[in-house]
């Protein structure tokens, strides 16, 4: 395997058009926008369905349907309808992100112990207080798992942006294949893989920070170790 393109210092210089820093930033930008839109759509819907129990078929069927959609095919359809640009890419990435976040939010909410919810209601908490102070914190480990899954999928799939003339790490794959420069293709694949692993490690640390130790099992392990 030829890693000459990957380890060429010239391609890692800041401000170089088509260099790794520029491509990584644009790739992360597409991914972040897709994740943000997906969270804005899926999280409130998942919380509502999980809290009320209404429309549970929507969460299940949306998850199954979303996973079966080919992202590249959806992107080509959006380009046909809307033309080239950022909008078709964002629609395709958002459709990819919504199912794992929606289903994990619903599953996490429904997994909350009903006894705890009843106790919160018995203490006089209002429905929104029960949702955000009891159910949501207890469902957070499952929700974060769905978010991490969505983040990995969107980082790996954002390379399709290059197929409609945009930037990102997909440019290395598209342009490399166009000129039979497989060193460039290999470099793009390696950087995408490393970026996905690094992001997952960062999100794992975030999850460890935001999830209560009692829910993650850390407090139990500490107490066991102390005894």
mmCIF file of C-alpha atoms in Angstrom:
data_model
loop_
_atom_site.group_PDB
_atom_site.id
_atom_site.type_symbol
_atom_site.label_atom_id
_atom_site.label_comp_id
_atom_site.label_asym_id
_atom_site.label_seq_id
_atom_site.Cartn_x
_atom_site.Cartn_y
_atom_site.Cartn_z
ATOM 1 C CA UNK A 1 0.000 0.000 0.000
ATOM 2 C CA UNK A 2 1.214 3.470 -0.915
ATOM 3 C CA UNK A 3 0.854 6.065 1.866
ATOM 4 C CA UNK A 4 2.905 8.744 0.130
ATOM 5 C CA UNK A 5 -0.042 11.128 -0.292
ATOM 6 C CA UNK A 6 -1.084 10.746 3.333
ATOM 7 C CA UNK A 7 2.350 11.478 4.783
ATOM 8 C CA UNK A 8 3.308 14.266 2.381
ATOM 9 C CA UNK A 9 3.820 17.343 4.652
ATOM 10 C CA UNK A 10 2.661 19.654 1.864
ATOM 11 C CA UNK A 11 -0.856 18.229 2.072
ATOM 12 C CA UNK A 12 -1.065 19.012 5.805
ATOM 13 C CA UNK A 13 -0.164 22.700 5.552
ATOM 14 C CA UNK A 14 -2.800 25.146 6.766
ATOM 15 C CA UNK A 15 -4.441 27.295 4.116
ATOM 16 C CA UNK A 16 -3.503 25.040 1.205
ATOM 17 C CA UNK A 17 -6.539 24.558 -1.086
ATOM 18 C CA UNK A 18 -7.435 20.870 -1.107
ATOM 19 C CA UNK A 19 -5.150 20.141 1.851
ATOM 20 C CA UNK A 20 -6.146 17.867 4.691
ATOM 21 C CA UNK A 21 -6.969 20.653 7.213
ATOM 22 C CA UNK A 22 -9.358 22.346 4.800
ATOM 23 C CA UNK A 23 -11.011 19.075 3.766
ATOM 24 C CA UNK A 24 -11.374 17.886 7.367
ATOM 25 C CA UNK A 25 -12.982 21.181 8.435
ATOM 26 C CA UNK A 26 -15.498 21.121 5.589
ATOM 27 C CA UNK A 27 -16.205 17.420 6.252
ATOM 28 C CA UNK A 28 -16.848 18.132 9.936
ATOM 29 C CA UNK A 29 -19.022 21.090 8.946
ATOM 30 C CA UNK A 30 -21.333 18.966 6.781
ATOM 31 C CA UNK A 31 -21.466 16.301 9.484
ATOM 32 C CA UNK A 32 -22.214 18.794 12.265
ATOM 33 C CA UNK A 33 -25.036 20.416 10.295
ATOM 34 C CA UNK A 34 -26.584 17.030 9.519
ATOM 35 C CA UNK A 35 -26.329 15.981 13.172
ATOM 36 C CA UNK A 36 -27.772 19.275 14.403
ATOM 37 C CA UNK A 37 -30.779 19.092 12.080
ATOM 38 C CA UNK A 38 -31.317 15.428 12.959
ATOM 39 C CA UNK A 39 -31.260 16.158 16.697
ATOM 40 C CA UNK A 40 -33.643 19.109 16.293
ATOM 41 C CA UNK A 41 -36.120 16.860 14.470
ATOM 42 C CA UNK A 42 -35.714 13.492 16.206
ATOM 43 C CA UNK A 43 -35.065 14.342 19.856
ATOM 44 C CA UNK A 44 -38.317 16.253 20.596
ATOM 45 C CA UNK A 45 -40.373 13.666 18.692
ATOM 46 C CA UNK A 46 -38.684 10.799 20.524
ATOM 47 C CA UNK A 47 -39.178 12.486 23.901
ATOM 48 C CA UNK A 48 -42.855 13.105 23.184
ATOM 49 C CA UNK A 49 -43.527 9.561 21.972
ATOM 50 C CA UNK A 50 -41.570 8.010 24.834
ATOM 51 C CA UNK A 51 -43.206 10.225 27.460
ATOM 52 C CA UNK A 52 -46.797 9.849 26.261
ATOM 53 C CA UNK A 53 -46.633 6.411 24.630
ATOM 54 C CA UNK A 54 -48.551 7.799 21.659
ATOM 55 C CA UNK A 55 -47.377 7.099 18.132
ATOM 56 C CA UNK A 56 -44.882 4.432 19.110
ATOM 57 C CA UNK A 57 -45.379 2.858 15.671
ATOM 58 C CA UNK A 58 -43.866 6.045 14.209
ATOM 59 C CA UNK A 59 -40.580 5.600 16.053
ATOM 60 C CA UNK A 60 -40.318 1.919 15.157
ATOM 61 C CA UNK A 61 -41.313 2.262 11.511
ATOM 62 C CA UNK A 62 -39.279 5.429 10.976
ATOM 63 C CA UNK A 63 -36.211 3.656 12.316
ATOM 64 C CA UNK A 64 -36.698 0.671 10.048
ATOM 65 C CA UNK A 65 -37.488 2.796 6.985
ATOM 66 C CA UNK A 66 -34.609 5.199 7.575
ATOM 67 C CA UNK A 67 -32.053 2.406 7.820
ATOM 68 C CA UNK A 68 -33.224 0.913 4.524
ATOM 69 C CA UNK A 69 -32.845 4.140 2.517
ATOM 70 C CA UNK A 70 -29.667 4.322 0.407
ATOM 71 C CA UNK A 71 -28.066 7.675 1.203
ATOM 72 C CA UNK A 72 -26.417 8.073 -2.201
ATOM 73 C CA UNK A 73 -29.673 7.263 -3.992
ATOM 74 C CA UNK A 74 -31.552 9.764 -1.818
ATOM 75 C CA UNK A 75 -28.880 12.365 -2.518
ATOM 76 C CA UNK A 76 -29.213 11.870 -6.271
ATOM 77 C CA UNK A 77 -33.002 12.216 -5.965
ATOM 78 C CA UNK A 78 -32.619 15.460 -4.030
ATOM 79 C CA UNK A 79 -30.150 16.787 -6.604
ATOM 80 C CA UNK A 80 -32.644 15.975 -9.350
ATOM 81 C CA UNK A 81 -35.402 17.835 -7.513
ATOM 82 C CA UNK A 82 -33.424 20.710 -5.972
ATOM 83 C CA UNK A 83 -30.262 20.995 -8.056
ATOM 84 C CA UNK A 84 -26.647 21.011 -6.913
ATOM 85 C CA UNK A 85 -25.617 22.601 -3.651
ATOM 86 C CA UNK A 86 -25.503 22.088 0.077
ATOM 87 C CA UNK A 87 -29.250 21.578 0.621
ATOM 88 C CA UNK A 88 -29.503 18.106 -1.004
ATOM 89 C CA UNK A 89 -26.516 16.912 1.038
ATOM 90 C CA UNK A 90 -28.014 18.193 4.286
ATOM 91 C CA UNK A 91 -31.348 16.513 3.546
ATOM 92 C CA UNK A 92 -29.643 13.183 2.828
ATOM 93 C CA UNK A 93 -27.469 13.367 5.974
ATOM 94 C CA UNK A 94 -30.400 14.448 8.150
ATOM 95 C CA UNK A 95 -32.489 11.512 6.940
ATOM 96 C CA UNK A 96 -29.559 9.279 7.885
ATOM 97 C CA UNK A 97 -29.265 10.792 11.378
ATOM 98 C CA UNK A 98 -32.938 10.858 12.404
ATOM 99 C CA UNK A 99 -33.670 7.081 12.773
ATOM 100 C CA UNK A 100 -30.976 6.135 15.345
ATOM 101 C CA UNK A 101 -31.649 9.220 17.479
ATOM 102 C CA UNK A 102 -35.433 8.806 17.284
ATOM 103 C CA UNK A 103 -35.429 5.107 18.128
ATOM 104 C CA UNK A 104 -32.834 5.408 20.912
ATOM 105 C CA UNK A 105 -34.702 8.325 22.504
ATOM 106 C CA UNK A 106 -37.974 6.412 22.388
ATOM 107 C CA UNK A 107 -36.354 3.223 23.710
ATOM 108 C CA UNK A 108 -34.561 5.076 26.501
ATOM 109 C CA UNK A 109 -37.729 6.840 27.626
ATOM 110 C CA UNK A 110 -39.791 3.648 27.639
ATOM 111 C CA UNK A 111 -37.088 1.847 29.622
ATOM 112 C CA UNK A 112 -37.366 4.257 32.555
ATOM 113 C CA UNK A 113 -38.679 2.541 35.684
ATOM 114 C CA UNK A 114 -42.395 3.354 35.986
ATOM 115 C CA UNK A 115 -42.089 3.231 39.756
ATOM 116 C CA UNK A 116 -39.696 6.186 39.675
ATOM 117 C CA UNK A 117 -42.053 8.119 37.398
ATOM 118 C CA UNK A 118 -45.004 7.396 39.680
ATOM 119 C CA UNK A 119 -42.973 8.526 42.691
ATOM 120 C CA UNK A 120 -42.119 11.795 40.939
ATOM 121 C CA UNK A 121 -45.783 12.380 40.155
ATOM 122 C CA UNK A 122 -46.673 11.559 43.758
ATOM 123 C CA UNK A 123 -44.258 14.271 44.904
ATOM 124 C CA UNK A 124 -46.289 16.787 42.907
ATOM 125 C CA UNK A 125 -44.067 17.180 39.873
ATOM 126 C CA UNK A 126 -45.718 18.507 36.754
ATOM 127 C CA UNK A 127 -45.546 16.506 33.488
ATOM 128 C CA UNK A 128 -42.714 18.640 32.075
ATOM 129 C CA UNK A 129 -40.795 18.361 35.344
ATOM 130 C CA UNK A 130 -41.195 14.577 35.266
ATOM 131 C CA UNK A 131 -39.993 14.575 31.647
ATOM 132 C CA UNK A 132 -36.883 16.713 32.041
ATOM 133 C CA UNK A 133 -35.904 16.039 35.656
ATOM 134 C CA UNK A 134 -36.658 12.319 35.890
ATOM 135 C CA UNK A 135 -37.246 10.539 32.567
ATOM 136 C CA UNK A 136 -34.741 12.358 30.346
ATOM 137 C CA UNK A 137 -31.740 12.024 32.722
ATOM 138 C CA UNK A 138 -32.489 8.318 33.223
ATOM 139 C CA UNK A 139 -32.865 7.763 29.463
ATOM 140 C CA UNK A 140 -29.683 9.695 28.661
ATOM 141 C CA UNK A 141 -27.316 6.667 28.427
ATOM 142 C CA UNK A 142 -29.479 5.097 25.704
ATOM 143 C CA UNK A 143 -29.973 8.447 23.949
ATOM 144 C CA UNK A 144 -26.224 9.069 23.935
ATOM 145 C CA UNK A 145 -25.693 5.612 22.453
ATOM 146 C CA UNK A 146 -28.010 6.494 19.583
ATOM 147 C CA UNK A 147 -26.289 9.847 19.108
ATOM 148 C CA UNK A 148 -22.870 8.209 18.943
ATOM 149 C CA UNK A 149 -24.160 5.741 16.368
ATOM 150 C CA UNK A 150 -25.632 8.584 14.302
ATOM 151 C CA UNK A 151 -22.387 10.567 14.537
ATOM 152 C CA UNK A 152 -20.318 7.637 13.264
ATOM 153 C CA UNK A 153 -22.722 7.047 10.382
ATOM 154 C CA UNK A 154 -22.775 10.673 9.308
ATOM 155 C CA UNK A 155 -18.969 11.062 9.510
ATOM 156 C CA UNK A 156 -18.537 8.014 7.298
ATOM 157 C CA UNK A 157 -21.295 9.041 4.880
ATOM 158 C CA UNK A 158 -20.518 12.761 4.529
ATOM 159 C CA UNK A 159 -18.033 11.781 1.821
ATOM 160 C CA UNK A 160 -21.010 11.718 -0.585
ATOM 161 C CA UNK A 161 -20.923 15.541 -0.567
ATOM 162 C CA UNK A 162 -18.010 15.381 -3.004
ATOM 163 C CA UNK A 163 -20.149 13.519 -5.546
ATOM 164 C CA UNK A 164 -22.254 16.663 -6.066
ATOM 165 C CA UNK A 165 -19.336 19.058 -6.332
ATOM 166 C CA UNK A 166 -18.839 20.022 -2.675
ATOM 167 C CA UNK A 167 -15.747 19.590 -0.525
ATOM 168 C CA UNK A 168 -14.912 17.330 2.366
ATOM 169 C CA UNK A 169 -12.753 14.241 2.548
ATOM 170 C CA UNK A 170 -14.814 12.642 -0.208
ATOM 171 C CA UNK A 171 -12.892 14.851 -2.621
ATOM 172 C CA UNK A 172 -9.856 12.644 -2.087
ATOM 173 C CA UNK A 173 -11.875 9.572 -3.042
ATOM 174 C CA UNK A 174 -13.646 11.096 -6.053
ATOM 175 C CA UNK A 175 -10.625 12.937 -7.440
ATOM 176 C CA UNK A 176 -8.271 10.046 -6.716
ATOM 177 C CA UNK A 177 -10.447 7.554 -8.580
ATOM 178 C CA UNK A 178 -10.828 9.981 -11.479
ATOM 179 C CA UNK A 179 -7.072 10.017 -12.120
ATOM 180 C CA UNK A 180 -6.277 6.497 -10.833
ATOM 181 C CA UNK A 181 -4.330 7.963 -7.912
ATOM 182 C CA UNK A 182 -4.965 5.219 -5.380
ATOM 183 C CA UNK A 183 -2.565 6.745 -2.872
ATOM 184 C CA UNK A 184 -4.962 9.699 -2.621
ATOM 185 C CA UNK A 185 -7.962 7.364 -2.309
ATOM 186 C CA UNK A 186 -6.238 5.414 0.461
ATOM 187 C CA UNK A 187 -5.361 8.639 2.278
ATOM 188 C CA UNK A 188 -8.981 9.777 2.193
ATOM 189 C CA UNK A 189 -10.242 6.436 3.515
ATOM 190 C CA UNK A 190 -7.681 6.368 6.345
ATOM 191 C CA UNK A 191 -8.412 9.933 7.455
ATOM 192 C CA UNK A 192 -12.176 9.306 7.470
ATOM 193 C CA UNK A 193 -11.687 6.160 9.563
ATOM 194 C CA UNK A 194 -9.373 7.912 12.037
ATOM 195 C CA UNK A 195 -11.763 10.851 12.261
ATOM 196 C CA UNK A 196 -14.687 8.525 13.038
ATOM 197 C CA UNK A 197 -12.740 6.688 15.762
ATOM 198 C CA UNK A 198 -11.516 9.955 17.299
ATOM 199 C CA UNK A 199 -15.039 11.375 17.339
ATOM 200 C CA UNK A 200 -16.412 8.243 18.996
ATOM 201 C CA UNK A 201 -13.755 8.445 21.719
ATOM 202 C CA UNK A 202 -14.596 12.107 22.329
ATOM 203 C CA UNK A 203 -18.322 11.329 22.530
ATOM 204 C CA UNK A 204 -17.580 8.467 24.928
ATOM 205 C CA UNK A 205 -15.846 10.969 27.231
ATOM 206 C CA UNK A 206 -18.772 13.379 26.860
ATOM 207 C CA UNK A 207 -21.184 10.574 27.726
ATOM 208 C CA UNK A 208 -19.128 9.701 30.794
ATOM 209 C CA UNK A 209 -19.293 13.350 31.864
ATOM 210 C CA UNK A 210 -23.015 14.045 31.283
ATOM 211 C CA UNK A 211 -24.480 10.710 32.446
ATOM 212 C CA UNK A 212 -25.038 10.284 36.172
ATOM 213 C CA UNK A 213 -22.506 7.886 37.777
ATOM 214 C CA UNK A 214 -25.389 5.939 39.285
ATOM 215 C CA UNK A 215 -26.829 5.256 35.827
ATOM 216 C CA UNK A 216 -23.531 4.348 34.219
ATOM 217 C CA UNK A 217 -22.536 1.972 37.003
ATOM 218 C CA UNK A 218 -19.393 3.916 37.956
ATOM 219 C CA UNK A 219 -20.642 4.649 41.457
ATOM 220 C CA UNK A 220 -21.445 0.969 42.039
ATOM 221 C CA UNK A 221 -17.977 -0.079 40.833
ATOM 222 C CA UNK A 222 -16.329 2.501 43.091
ATOM 223 C CA UNK A 223 -18.320 1.323 46.102
ATOM 224 C CA UNK A 224 -17.452 -2.291 45.320
ATOM 225 C CA UNK A 225 -13.772 -1.437 44.967
ATOM 226 C CA UNK A 226 -13.827 0.471 48.258
ATOM 227 C CA UNK A 227 -15.231 -2.499 50.138
#
